[in-house]
Coordinates of C-alpha atoms in Angstrom, one line a residue:
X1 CA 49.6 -1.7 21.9
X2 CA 50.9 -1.2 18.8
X3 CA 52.4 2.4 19.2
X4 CA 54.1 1.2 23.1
X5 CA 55.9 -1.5 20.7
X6 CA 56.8 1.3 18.0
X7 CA 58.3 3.2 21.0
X8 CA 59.9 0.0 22.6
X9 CA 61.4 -1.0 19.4
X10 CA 62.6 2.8 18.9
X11 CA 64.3 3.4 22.2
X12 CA 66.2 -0.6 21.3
X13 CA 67.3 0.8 18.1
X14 CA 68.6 3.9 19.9
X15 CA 70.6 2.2 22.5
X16 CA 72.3 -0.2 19.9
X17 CA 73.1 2.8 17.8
X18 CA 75.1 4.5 21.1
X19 CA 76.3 1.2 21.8
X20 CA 77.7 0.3 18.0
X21 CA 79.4 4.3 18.1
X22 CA 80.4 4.7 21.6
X23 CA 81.8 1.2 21.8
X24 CA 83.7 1.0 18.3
X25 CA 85.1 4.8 18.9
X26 CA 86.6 3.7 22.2
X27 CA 88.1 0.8 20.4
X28 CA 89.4 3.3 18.0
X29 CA 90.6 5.9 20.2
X30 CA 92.4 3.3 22.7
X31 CA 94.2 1.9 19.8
X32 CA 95.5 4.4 17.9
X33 CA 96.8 6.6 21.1
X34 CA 98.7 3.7 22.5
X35 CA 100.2 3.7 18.6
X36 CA 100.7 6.8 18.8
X37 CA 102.8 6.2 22.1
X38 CA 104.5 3.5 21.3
X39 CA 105.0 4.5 17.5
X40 CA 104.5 1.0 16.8
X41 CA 101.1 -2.1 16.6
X42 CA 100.2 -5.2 16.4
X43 CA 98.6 -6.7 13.5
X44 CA 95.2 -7.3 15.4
X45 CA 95.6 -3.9 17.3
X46 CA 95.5 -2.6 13.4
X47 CA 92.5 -4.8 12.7
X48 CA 90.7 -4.0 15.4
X49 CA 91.0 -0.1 15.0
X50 CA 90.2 -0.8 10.9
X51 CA 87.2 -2.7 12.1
X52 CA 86.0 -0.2 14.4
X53 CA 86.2 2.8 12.3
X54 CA 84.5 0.7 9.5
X55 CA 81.7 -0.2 12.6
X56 CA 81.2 3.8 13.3
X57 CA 80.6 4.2 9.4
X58 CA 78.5 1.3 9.1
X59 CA 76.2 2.6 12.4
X60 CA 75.8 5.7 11.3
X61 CA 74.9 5.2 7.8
X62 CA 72.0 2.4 8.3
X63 CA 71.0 5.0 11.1
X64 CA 71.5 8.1 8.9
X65 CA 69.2 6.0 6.3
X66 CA 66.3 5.0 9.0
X67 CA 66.5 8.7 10.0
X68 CA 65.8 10.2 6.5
X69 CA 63.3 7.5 5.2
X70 CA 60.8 8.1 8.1
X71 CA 61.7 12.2 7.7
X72 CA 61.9 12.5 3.9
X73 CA 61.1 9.2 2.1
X74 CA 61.2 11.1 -1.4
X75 CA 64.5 11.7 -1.0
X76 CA 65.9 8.4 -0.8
X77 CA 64.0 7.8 -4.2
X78 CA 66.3 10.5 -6.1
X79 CA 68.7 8.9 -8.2
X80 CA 71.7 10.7 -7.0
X81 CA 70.9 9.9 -3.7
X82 CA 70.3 6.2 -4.5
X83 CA 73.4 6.0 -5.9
X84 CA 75.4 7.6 -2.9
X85 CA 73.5 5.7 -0.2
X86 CA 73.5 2.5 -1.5
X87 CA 77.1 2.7 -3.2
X88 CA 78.5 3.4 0.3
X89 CA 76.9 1.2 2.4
X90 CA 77.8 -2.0 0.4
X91 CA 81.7 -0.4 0.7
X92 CA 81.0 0.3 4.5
X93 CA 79.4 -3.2 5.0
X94 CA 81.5 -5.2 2.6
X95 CA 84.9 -3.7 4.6
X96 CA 83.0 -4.2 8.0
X97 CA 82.4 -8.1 7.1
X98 CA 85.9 -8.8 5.6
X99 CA 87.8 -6.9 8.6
X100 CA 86.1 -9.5 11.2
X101 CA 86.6 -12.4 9.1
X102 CA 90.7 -11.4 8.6
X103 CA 90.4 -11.2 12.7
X104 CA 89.1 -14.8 12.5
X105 CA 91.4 -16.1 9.8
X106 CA 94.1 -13.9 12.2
X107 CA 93.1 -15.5 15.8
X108 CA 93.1 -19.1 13.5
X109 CA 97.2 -18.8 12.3
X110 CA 97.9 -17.5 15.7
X111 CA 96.1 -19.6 18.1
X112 CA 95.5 -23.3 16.1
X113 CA 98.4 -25.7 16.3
X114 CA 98.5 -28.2 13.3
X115 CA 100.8 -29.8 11.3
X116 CA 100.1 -29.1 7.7
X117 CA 102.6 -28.0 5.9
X118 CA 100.2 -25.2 4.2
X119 CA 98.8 -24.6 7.5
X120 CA 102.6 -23.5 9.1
X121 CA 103.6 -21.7 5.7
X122 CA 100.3 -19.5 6.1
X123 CA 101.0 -19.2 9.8
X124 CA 104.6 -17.6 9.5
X125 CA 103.5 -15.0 6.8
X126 CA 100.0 -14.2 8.6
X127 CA 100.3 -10.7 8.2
X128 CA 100.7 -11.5 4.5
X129 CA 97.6 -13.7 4.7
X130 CA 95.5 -10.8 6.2
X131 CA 96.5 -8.2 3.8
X132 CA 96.1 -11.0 0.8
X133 CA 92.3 -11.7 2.1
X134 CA 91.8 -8.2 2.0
X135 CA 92.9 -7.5 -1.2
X136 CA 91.5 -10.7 -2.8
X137 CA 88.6 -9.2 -1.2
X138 CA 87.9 -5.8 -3.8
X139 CA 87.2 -8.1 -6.3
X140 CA 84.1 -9.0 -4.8
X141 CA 83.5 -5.5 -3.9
X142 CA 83.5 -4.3 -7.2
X143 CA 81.4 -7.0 -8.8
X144 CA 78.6 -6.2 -6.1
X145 CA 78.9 -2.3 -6.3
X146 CA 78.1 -2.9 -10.1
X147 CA 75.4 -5.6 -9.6
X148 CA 73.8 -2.3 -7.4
X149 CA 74.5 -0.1 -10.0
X150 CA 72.5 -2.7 -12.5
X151 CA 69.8 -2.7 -9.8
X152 CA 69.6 1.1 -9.8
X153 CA 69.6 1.9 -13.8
X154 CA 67.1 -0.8 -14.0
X155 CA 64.8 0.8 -11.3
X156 CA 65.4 4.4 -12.9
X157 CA 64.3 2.5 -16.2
X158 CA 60.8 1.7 -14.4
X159 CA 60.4 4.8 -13.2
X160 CA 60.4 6.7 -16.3
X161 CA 57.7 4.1 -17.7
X162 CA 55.5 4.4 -14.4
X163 CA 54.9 8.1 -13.2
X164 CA 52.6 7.4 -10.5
X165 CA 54.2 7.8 -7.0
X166 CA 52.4 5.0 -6.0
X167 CA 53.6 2.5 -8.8
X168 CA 57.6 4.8 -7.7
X169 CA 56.9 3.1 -4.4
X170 CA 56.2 -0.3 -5.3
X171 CA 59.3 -0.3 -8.0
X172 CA 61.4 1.1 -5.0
X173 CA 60.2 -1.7 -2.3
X174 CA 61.6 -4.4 -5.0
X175 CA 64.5 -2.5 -6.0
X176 CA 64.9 -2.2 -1.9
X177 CA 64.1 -6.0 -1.7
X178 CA 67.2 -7.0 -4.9
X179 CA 69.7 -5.0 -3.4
X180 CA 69.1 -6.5 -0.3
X181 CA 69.1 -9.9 -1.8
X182 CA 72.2 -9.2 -3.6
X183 CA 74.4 -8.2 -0.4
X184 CA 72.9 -11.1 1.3
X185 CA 74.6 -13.3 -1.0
X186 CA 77.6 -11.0 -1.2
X187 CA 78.3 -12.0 2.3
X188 CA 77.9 -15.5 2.3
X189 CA 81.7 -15.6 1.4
X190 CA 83.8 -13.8 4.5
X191 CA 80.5 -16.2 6.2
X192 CA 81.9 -19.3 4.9
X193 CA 85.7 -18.2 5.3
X194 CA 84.4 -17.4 9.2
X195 CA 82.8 -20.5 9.4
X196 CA 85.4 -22.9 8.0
X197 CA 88.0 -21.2 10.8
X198 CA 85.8 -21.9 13.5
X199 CA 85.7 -25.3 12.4
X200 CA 89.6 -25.7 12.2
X201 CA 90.0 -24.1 15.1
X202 CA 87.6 -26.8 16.4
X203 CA 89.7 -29.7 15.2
X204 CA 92.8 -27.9 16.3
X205 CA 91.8 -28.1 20.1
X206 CA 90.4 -31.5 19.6
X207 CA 94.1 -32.7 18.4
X208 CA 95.6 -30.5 20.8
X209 CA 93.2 -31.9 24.0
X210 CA 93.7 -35.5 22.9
X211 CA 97.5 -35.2 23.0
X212 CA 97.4 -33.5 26.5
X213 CA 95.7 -36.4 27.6
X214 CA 98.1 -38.5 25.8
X215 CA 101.1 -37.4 27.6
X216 CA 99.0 -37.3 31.4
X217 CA 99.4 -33.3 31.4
X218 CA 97.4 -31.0 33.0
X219 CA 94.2 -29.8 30.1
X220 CA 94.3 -26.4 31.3
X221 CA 97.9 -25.4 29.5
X222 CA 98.1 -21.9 28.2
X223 CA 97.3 -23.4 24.5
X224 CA 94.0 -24.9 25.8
X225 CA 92.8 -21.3 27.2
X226 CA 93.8 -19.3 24.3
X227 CA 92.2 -22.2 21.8
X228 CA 89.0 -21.7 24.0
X229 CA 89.7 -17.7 24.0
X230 CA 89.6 -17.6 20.6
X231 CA 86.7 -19.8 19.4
X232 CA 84.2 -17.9 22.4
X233 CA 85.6 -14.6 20.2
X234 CA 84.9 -16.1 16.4
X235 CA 81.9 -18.4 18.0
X236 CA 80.0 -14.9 19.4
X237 CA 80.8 -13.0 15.7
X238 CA 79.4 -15.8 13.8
X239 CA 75.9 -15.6 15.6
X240 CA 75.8 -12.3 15.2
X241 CA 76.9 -12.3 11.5
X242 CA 74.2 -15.0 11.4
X243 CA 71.3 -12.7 13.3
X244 CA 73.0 -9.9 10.7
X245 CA 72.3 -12.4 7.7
X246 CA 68.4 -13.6 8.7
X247 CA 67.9 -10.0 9.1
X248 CA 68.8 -8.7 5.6
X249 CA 67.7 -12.0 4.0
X250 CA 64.1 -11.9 5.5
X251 CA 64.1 -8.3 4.9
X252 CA 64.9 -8.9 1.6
X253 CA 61.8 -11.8 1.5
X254 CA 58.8 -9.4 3.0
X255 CA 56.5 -8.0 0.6
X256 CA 56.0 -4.7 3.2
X257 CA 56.4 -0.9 2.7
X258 CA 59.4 -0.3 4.3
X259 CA 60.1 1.6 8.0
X260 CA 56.3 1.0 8.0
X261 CA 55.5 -1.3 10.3
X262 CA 56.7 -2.8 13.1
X263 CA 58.1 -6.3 11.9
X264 CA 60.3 -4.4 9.8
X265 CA 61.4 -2.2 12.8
X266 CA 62.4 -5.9 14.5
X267 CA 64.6 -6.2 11.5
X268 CA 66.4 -3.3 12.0
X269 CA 67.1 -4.1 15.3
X270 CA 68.0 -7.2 15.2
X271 CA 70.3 -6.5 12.4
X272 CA 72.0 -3.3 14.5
X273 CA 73.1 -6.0 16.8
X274 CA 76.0 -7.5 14.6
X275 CA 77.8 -4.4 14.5
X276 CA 76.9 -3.1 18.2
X277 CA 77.2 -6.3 20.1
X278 CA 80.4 -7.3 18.6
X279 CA 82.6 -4.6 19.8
X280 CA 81.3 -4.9 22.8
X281 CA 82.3 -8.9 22.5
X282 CA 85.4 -7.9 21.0
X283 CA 86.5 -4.7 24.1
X284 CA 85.4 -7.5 26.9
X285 CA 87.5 -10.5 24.9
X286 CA 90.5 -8.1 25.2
X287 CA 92.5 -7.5 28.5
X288 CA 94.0 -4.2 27.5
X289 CA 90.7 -3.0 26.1
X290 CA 88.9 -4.5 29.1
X291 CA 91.4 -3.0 31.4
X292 CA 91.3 0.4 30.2
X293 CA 87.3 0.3 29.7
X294 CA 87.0 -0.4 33.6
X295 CA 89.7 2.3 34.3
X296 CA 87.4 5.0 32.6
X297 CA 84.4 4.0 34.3
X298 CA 85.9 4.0 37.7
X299 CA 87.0 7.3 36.9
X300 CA 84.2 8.5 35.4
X301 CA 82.4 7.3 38.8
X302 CA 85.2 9.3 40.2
X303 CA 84.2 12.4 38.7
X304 CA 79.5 12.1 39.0
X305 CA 80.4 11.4 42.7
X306 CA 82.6 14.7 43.0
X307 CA 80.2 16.5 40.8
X308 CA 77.3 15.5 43.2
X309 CA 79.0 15.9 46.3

Protein backbone atom coordinates (compact mmCIF):
# COMPACT_ATOMS: atom_id res chain seq x y z
CA UNK A 1 0.00 0.00 0.00
CA UNK A 2 2.58 2.01 1.03
CA UNK A 3 4.88 1.87 -2.13
CA UNK A 4 1.37 2.44 -4.67
CA UNK A 5 1.15 5.72 -2.47
CA UNK A 6 5.09 6.50 -2.91
CA UNK A 7 4.41 6.04 -6.60
CA UNK A 8 0.97 8.02 -6.51
CA UNK A 9 2.50 10.84 -4.69
CA UNK A 10 5.64 10.62 -7.20
CA UNK A 11 3.80 10.80 -10.43
CA UNK A 12 1.61 14.19 -8.44
CA UNK A 13 4.88 15.77 -7.84
CA UNK A 14 5.87 15.12 -11.46
CA UNK A 15 2.83 16.66 -13.09
CA UNK A 16 3.04 19.84 -10.82
CA UNK A 17 6.67 20.22 -11.67
CA UNK A 18 5.61 20.15 -15.80
CA UNK A 19 2.82 22.19 -14.83
CA UNK A 20 4.84 25.00 -12.56
CA UNK A 21 7.66 24.99 -15.87
CA UNK A 22 5.48 24.60 -18.80
CA UNK A 23 2.88 27.00 -17.52
CA UNK A 24 5.29 29.86 -16.11
CA UNK A 25 7.61 29.53 -19.42
CA UNK A 26 4.53 30.10 -21.64
CA UNK A 27 3.75 33.01 -19.50
CA UNK A 28 7.20 34.12 -20.08
CA UNK A 29 7.59 33.48 -23.71
CA UNK A 30 4.05 35.16 -24.63
CA UNK A 31 5.08 38.17 -22.78
CA UNK A 32 8.22 39.08 -23.76
CA UNK A 33 7.59 38.33 -27.63
CA UNK A 34 4.60 40.54 -27.81
CA UNK A 35 7.32 43.14 -26.02
CA UNK A 36 9.50 42.42 -28.25
CA UNK A 37 6.79 43.32 -31.05
CA UNK A 38 5.39 46.12 -29.74
CA UNK A 39 8.79 47.39 -28.20
CA UNK A 40 6.76 48.44 -25.41
CA UNK A 41 4.59 46.70 -21.80
CA UNK A 42 2.47 47.06 -19.39
CA UNK A 43 3.38 47.21 -15.78
CA UNK A 44 1.52 43.82 -14.99
CA UNK A 45 2.65 42.30 -18.43
CA UNK A 46 6.35 43.10 -16.67
CA UNK A 47 5.10 41.49 -13.42
CA UNK A 48 3.81 38.76 -14.72
CA UNK A 49 6.92 37.79 -16.97
CA UNK A 50 9.18 38.74 -13.55
CA UNK A 51 6.96 36.31 -11.69
CA UNK A 52 7.15 33.62 -14.10
CA UNK A 53 10.76 33.44 -14.60
CA UNK A 54 11.15 33.69 -10.76
CA UNK A 55 8.24 30.50 -10.78
CA UNK A 56 10.63 28.40 -13.40
CA UNK A 57 13.67 29.07 -10.90
CA UNK A 58 11.74 28.34 -7.89
CA UNK A 59 10.29 24.78 -9.58
CA UNK A 60 13.27 23.68 -10.58
CA UNK A 61 15.34 24.33 -7.59
CA UNK A 62 12.93 22.64 -4.90
CA UNK A 63 12.85 19.83 -7.67
CA UNK A 64 16.60 19.98 -8.38
CA UNK A 65 16.86 19.59 -4.34
CA UNK A 66 14.18 16.49 -4.03
CA UNK A 67 16.11 14.98 -6.99
CA UNK A 68 19.62 15.04 -5.30
CA UNK A 69 18.53 14.24 -1.65
CA UNK A 70 16.89 10.85 -2.63
CA UNK A 71 20.18 10.39 -5.26
CA UNK A 72 23.05 11.68 -3.09
CA UNK A 73 21.86 12.84 0.33
CA UNK A 74 25.66 13.40 1.41
CA UNK A 75 25.85 15.98 -0.84
CA UNK A 76 23.40 18.25 0.39
CA UNK A 77 25.27 17.99 3.74
CA UNK A 78 28.63 19.70 2.26
CA UNK A 79 28.94 23.06 3.39
CA UNK A 80 29.47 24.65 0.02
CA UNK A 81 26.57 23.07 -1.20
CA UNK A 82 24.47 24.14 1.83
CA UNK A 83 25.39 27.38 1.33
CA UNK A 84 24.54 27.57 -2.53
CA UNK A 85 21.24 25.63 -2.13
CA UNK A 86 19.83 27.28 0.59
CA UNK A 87 21.23 30.82 -0.29
CA UNK A 88 19.38 30.67 -3.61
CA UNK A 89 16.30 29.28 -2.82
CA UNK A 90 15.35 31.98 -0.06
CA UNK A 91 16.44 34.63 -3.11
CA UNK A 92 14.26 32.44 -5.65
CA UNK A 93 11.33 32.18 -3.10
CA UNK A 94 11.62 35.49 -1.43
CA UNK A 95 11.38 37.27 -5.16
CA UNK A 96 8.63 34.58 -6.16
CA UNK A 97 6.37 35.79 -2.95
CA UNK A 98 6.98 39.59 -3.30
CA UNK A 99 6.34 39.54 -7.31
CA UNK A 100 2.72 38.17 -6.56
CA UNK A 101 2.05 40.37 -3.71
CA UNK A 102 3.23 43.68 -5.99
CA UNK A 103 0.45 41.96 -8.57
CA UNK A 104 -2.01 42.21 -5.68
CA UNK A 105 -0.97 45.59 -4.38
CA UNK A 106 -1.05 46.31 -8.44
CA UNK A 107 -4.74 44.80 -9.37
CA UNK A 108 -5.69 46.88 -5.71
CA UNK A 109 -4.58 50.70 -7.14
CA UNK A 110 -6.00 49.71 -10.43
CA UNK A 111 -9.20 48.13 -9.80
CA UNK A 112 -10.45 49.60 -6.03
CA UNK A 113 -12.32 52.86 -6.18
CA UNK A 114 -11.97 54.84 -2.79
CA UNK A 115 -11.69 58.13 -1.75
CA UNK A 116 -8.74 58.46 0.49
CA UNK A 117 -6.59 60.91 -0.28
CA UNK A 118 -3.43 58.41 0.34
CA UNK A 119 -5.33 55.85 -1.46
CA UNK A 120 -5.61 58.17 -5.00
CA UNK A 121 -1.97 59.56 -4.38
CA UNK A 122 -0.71 55.80 -4.37
CA UNK A 123 -3.02 55.08 -7.18
CA UNK A 124 -1.52 57.67 -9.73
CA UNK A 125 2.14 56.75 -9.02
CA UNK A 126 1.38 52.73 -8.96
CA UNK A 127 4.22 51.97 -10.94
CA UNK A 128 6.23 53.83 -8.30
CA UNK A 129 4.39 51.89 -5.59
CA UNK A 130 5.36 48.50 -7.24
CA UNK A 131 8.91 49.25 -7.75
CA UNK A 132 8.96 50.87 -3.96
CA UNK A 133 7.59 47.42 -2.52
CA UNK A 134 10.13 45.77 -4.29
CA UNK A 135 12.86 47.55 -3.23
CA UNK A 136 11.60 48.02 0.41
CA UNK A 137 11.51 44.44 -0.08
CA UNK A 138 15.76 43.47 -0.11
CA UNK A 139 15.89 44.59 3.16
CA UNK A 140 14.10 41.62 4.27
CA UNK A 141 16.00 39.61 1.91
CA UNK A 142 19.10 40.31 3.26
CA UNK A 143 18.22 39.94 6.96
CA UNK A 144 16.83 36.33 6.11
CA UNK A 145 19.85 35.33 3.82
CA UNK A 146 22.00 36.08 7.03
CA UNK A 147 19.62 34.49 9.58
CA UNK A 148 20.52 31.20 7.04
CA UNK A 149 23.87 31.89 6.96
CA UNK A 150 23.65 31.95 11.13
CA UNK A 151 21.78 28.72 10.72
CA UNK A 152 24.43 27.13 8.61
CA UNK A 153 27.84 28.18 10.60
CA UNK A 154 25.99 27.08 13.62
CA UNK A 155 25.23 23.58 12.06
CA UNK A 156 28.95 23.36 10.64
CA UNK A 157 29.81 24.22 14.45
CA UNK A 158 27.96 20.85 15.44
CA UNK A 159 29.31 18.98 13.04
CA UNK A 160 32.82 19.32 13.88
CA UNK A 161 31.86 18.38 17.63
CA UNK A 162 29.72 15.25 16.45
CA UNK A 163 31.60 13.08 13.79
CA UNK A 164 29.12 10.38 13.68
CA UNK A 165 27.00 10.44 10.41
CA UNK A 166 24.27 9.57 12.32
CA UNK A 167 24.50 12.35 15.02
CA UNK A 168 25.48 14.70 10.93
CA UNK A 169 21.94 13.57 10.18
CA UNK A 170 20.06 14.48 13.16
CA UNK A 171 22.04 18.08 13.35
CA UNK A 172 20.97 18.37 9.58
CA UNK A 173 17.10 17.41 10.11
CA UNK A 174 17.02 20.47 12.75
CA UNK A 175 19.19 22.75 10.82
CA UNK A 176 16.51 21.56 7.87
CA UNK A 177 13.66 22.13 10.35
CA UNK A 178 15.25 26.32 11.49
CA UNK A 179 15.69 27.22 8.14
CA UNK A 180 12.37 26.20 7.32
CA UNK A 181 11.02 27.91 10.24
CA UNK A 182 12.88 30.94 9.51
CA UNK A 183 11.34 31.43 5.83
CA UNK A 184 8.06 30.62 7.14
CA UNK A 185 8.13 33.59 9.11
CA UNK A 186 10.01 35.47 6.43
CA UNK A 187 6.89 35.24 4.42
CA UNK A 188 4.38 36.17 6.70
CA UNK A 189 4.93 39.79 5.46
CA UNK A 190 4.14 39.98 1.37
CA UNK A 191 1.22 37.31 3.37
CA UNK A 192 -0.09 40.15 5.36
CA UNK A 193 0.54 42.89 2.60
CA UNK A 194 -1.67 40.14 0.25
CA UNK A 195 -4.10 39.83 2.79
CA UNK A 196 -4.79 43.35 3.87
CA UNK A 197 -5.43 44.06 -0.19
CA UNK A 198 -7.88 41.47 -0.46
CA UNK A 199 -9.53 42.97 2.36
CA UNK A 200 -9.59 46.57 0.81
CA UNK A 201 -10.44 45.36 -2.24
CA UNK A 202 -13.38 43.86 -0.26
CA UNK A 203 -14.56 47.05 1.20
CA UNK A 204 -13.96 48.78 -2.15
CA UNK A 205 -16.76 46.73 -3.87
CA UNK A 206 -18.91 46.78 -0.89
CA UNK A 207 -18.85 50.90 -1.27
CA UNK A 208 -18.92 50.63 -4.78
CA UNK A 209 -22.21 47.88 -4.82
CA UNK A 210 -23.98 50.02 -2.16
CA UNK A 211 -23.78 53.14 -4.30
CA UNK A 212 -24.94 51.26 -7.48
CA UNK A 213 -27.84 50.46 -5.63
CA UNK A 214 -28.08 53.92 -4.38
CA UNK A 215 -28.47 55.52 -7.64
CA UNK A 216 -31.02 52.35 -9.12
CA UNK A 217 -28.22 51.35 -11.70
CA UNK A 218 -27.70 48.23 -13.11
CA UNK A 219 -24.90 46.01 -10.41
CA UNK A 220 -23.25 44.44 -13.24
CA UNK A 221 -21.21 47.79 -14.46
CA UNK A 222 -17.81 47.21 -15.89
CA UNK A 223 -16.31 48.29 -12.24
CA UNK A 224 -18.34 45.52 -10.52
CA UNK A 225 -16.76 42.72 -12.94
CA UNK A 226 -13.27 43.86 -12.81
CA UNK A 227 -13.73 44.30 -8.70
CA UNK A 228 -14.90 40.63 -8.81
CA UNK A 229 -12.09 39.83 -11.54
CA UNK A 230 -9.59 40.87 -9.38
CA UNK A 231 -10.49 39.54 -5.91
CA UNK A 232 -11.25 35.63 -7.69
CA UNK A 233 -7.27 36.47 -9.01
CA UNK A 234 -5.74 37.62 -5.33
CA UNK A 235 -8.58 35.31 -3.48
CA UNK A 236 -7.11 31.98 -5.55
CA UNK A 237 -3.12 33.24 -4.74
CA UNK A 238 -3.84 33.65 -1.14
CA UNK A 239 -5.02 30.00 -0.64
CA UNK A 240 -2.42 28.81 -2.34
CA UNK A 241 0.17 30.98 -0.52
CA UNK A 242 -1.66 29.68 2.43
CA UNK A 243 -1.43 25.65 1.30
CA UNK A 244 2.43 26.99 0.46
CA UNK A 245 2.66 28.39 4.21
CA UNK A 246 1.06 25.04 6.20
CA UNK A 247 3.34 23.13 4.04
CA UNK A 248 6.76 24.73 5.03
CA UNK A 249 5.44 25.40 8.54
CA UNK A 250 4.39 21.77 9.28
CA UNK A 251 7.36 20.70 7.60
CA UNK A 252 9.26 22.76 9.65
CA UNK A 253 7.19 21.17 12.96
CA UNK A 254 7.79 17.15 12.06
CA UNK A 255 10.41 15.43 13.87
CA UNK A 256 10.95 12.98 10.45
CA UNK A 257 14.11 12.16 8.33
CA UNK A 258 13.46 14.00 5.47
CA UNK A 259 12.29 12.67 1.72
CA UNK A 260 11.78 9.49 3.87
CA UNK A 261 8.52 8.85 4.19
CA UNK A 262 5.46 9.54 2.71
CA UNK A 263 3.82 12.38 4.92
CA UNK A 264 6.69 14.39 4.03
CA UNK A 265 6.23 13.47 0.29
CA UNK A 266 2.44 15.07 0.88
CA UNK A 267 4.35 18.14 1.95
CA UNK A 268 6.13 18.56 -1.05
CA UNK A 269 3.22 18.31 -3.04
CA UNK A 270 1.08 20.19 -1.51
CA UNK A 271 3.66 22.94 -1.34
CA UNK A 272 4.55 22.56 -5.37
CA UNK A 273 1.02 23.66 -5.72
CA UNK A 274 1.47 27.45 -4.89
CA UNK A 275 3.82 28.02 -7.59
CA UNK A 276 2.15 25.44 -10.25
CA UNK A 277 -1.42 26.24 -9.68
CA UNK A 278 -1.03 29.86 -9.75
CA UNK A 279 0.13 30.42 -13.25
CA UNK A 280 -2.19 28.35 -14.27
CA UNK A 281 -4.86 30.76 -12.21
CA UNK A 282 -3.02 33.58 -13.39
CA UNK A 283 -2.86 32.35 -17.73
CA UNK A 284 -6.82 31.46 -17.30
CA UNK A 285 -7.53 34.97 -15.34
CA UNK A 286 -5.98 36.72 -18.43
CA UNK A 287 -7.74 37.07 -21.85
CA UNK A 288 -4.69 37.60 -23.93
CA UNK A 289 -2.96 34.74 -22.11
CA UNK A 290 -6.06 32.65 -22.24
CA UNK A 291 -6.58 33.47 -25.86
CA UNK A 292 -3.23 32.68 -27.07
CA UNK A 293 -3.09 29.38 -24.76
CA UNK A 294 -6.36 28.02 -26.59
CA UNK A 295 -4.81 29.17 -30.03
CA UNK A 296 -1.71 26.80 -29.37
CA UNK A 297 -3.73 23.96 -28.41
CA UNK A 298 -6.01 24.08 -31.28
CA UNK A 299 -3.08 24.19 -33.34
CA UNK A 300 -1.23 21.80 -31.62
CA UNK A 301 -4.51 19.51 -32.18
CA UNK A 302 -3.97 20.70 -35.73
CA UNK A 303 -0.72 19.31 -36.17
CA UNK A 304 -1.24 15.27 -33.75
CA UNK A 305 -4.32 14.97 -36.15
CA UNK A 306 -2.08 15.61 -39.42
CA UNK A 307 0.69 13.62 -37.91
CA UNK A 308 -1.72 10.63 -37.39
CA UNK A 309 -3.56 10.93 -40.46
Amino acid sequence: MSDILWCLLLTILGVEFIIGIFGNLFMAVVNIMDWVKRRKISLMDLILTALAISRIGFVGSLFTAFLIFIMYPALMMNEEMMNISNISWTMINHFSIWLATCLSIFYFLKIANLSNSLFLYLKWRVKNVVSGTLLLSLPILCINIIVINMNIAVWIDECKTNMSFNSVSNDYVQFFKISLLTNTIFTLIPFTVSLITFLLLIFSLWKHLRNMQHSAQDSQDVSTTAHIKALHTVVTFLLLYTIFFLSLALQSWKNEVLYKNLIHLCYEAAGLIFPSGHSCVLILGNTRLRQTFLSAMCWLRCRLKMLNS
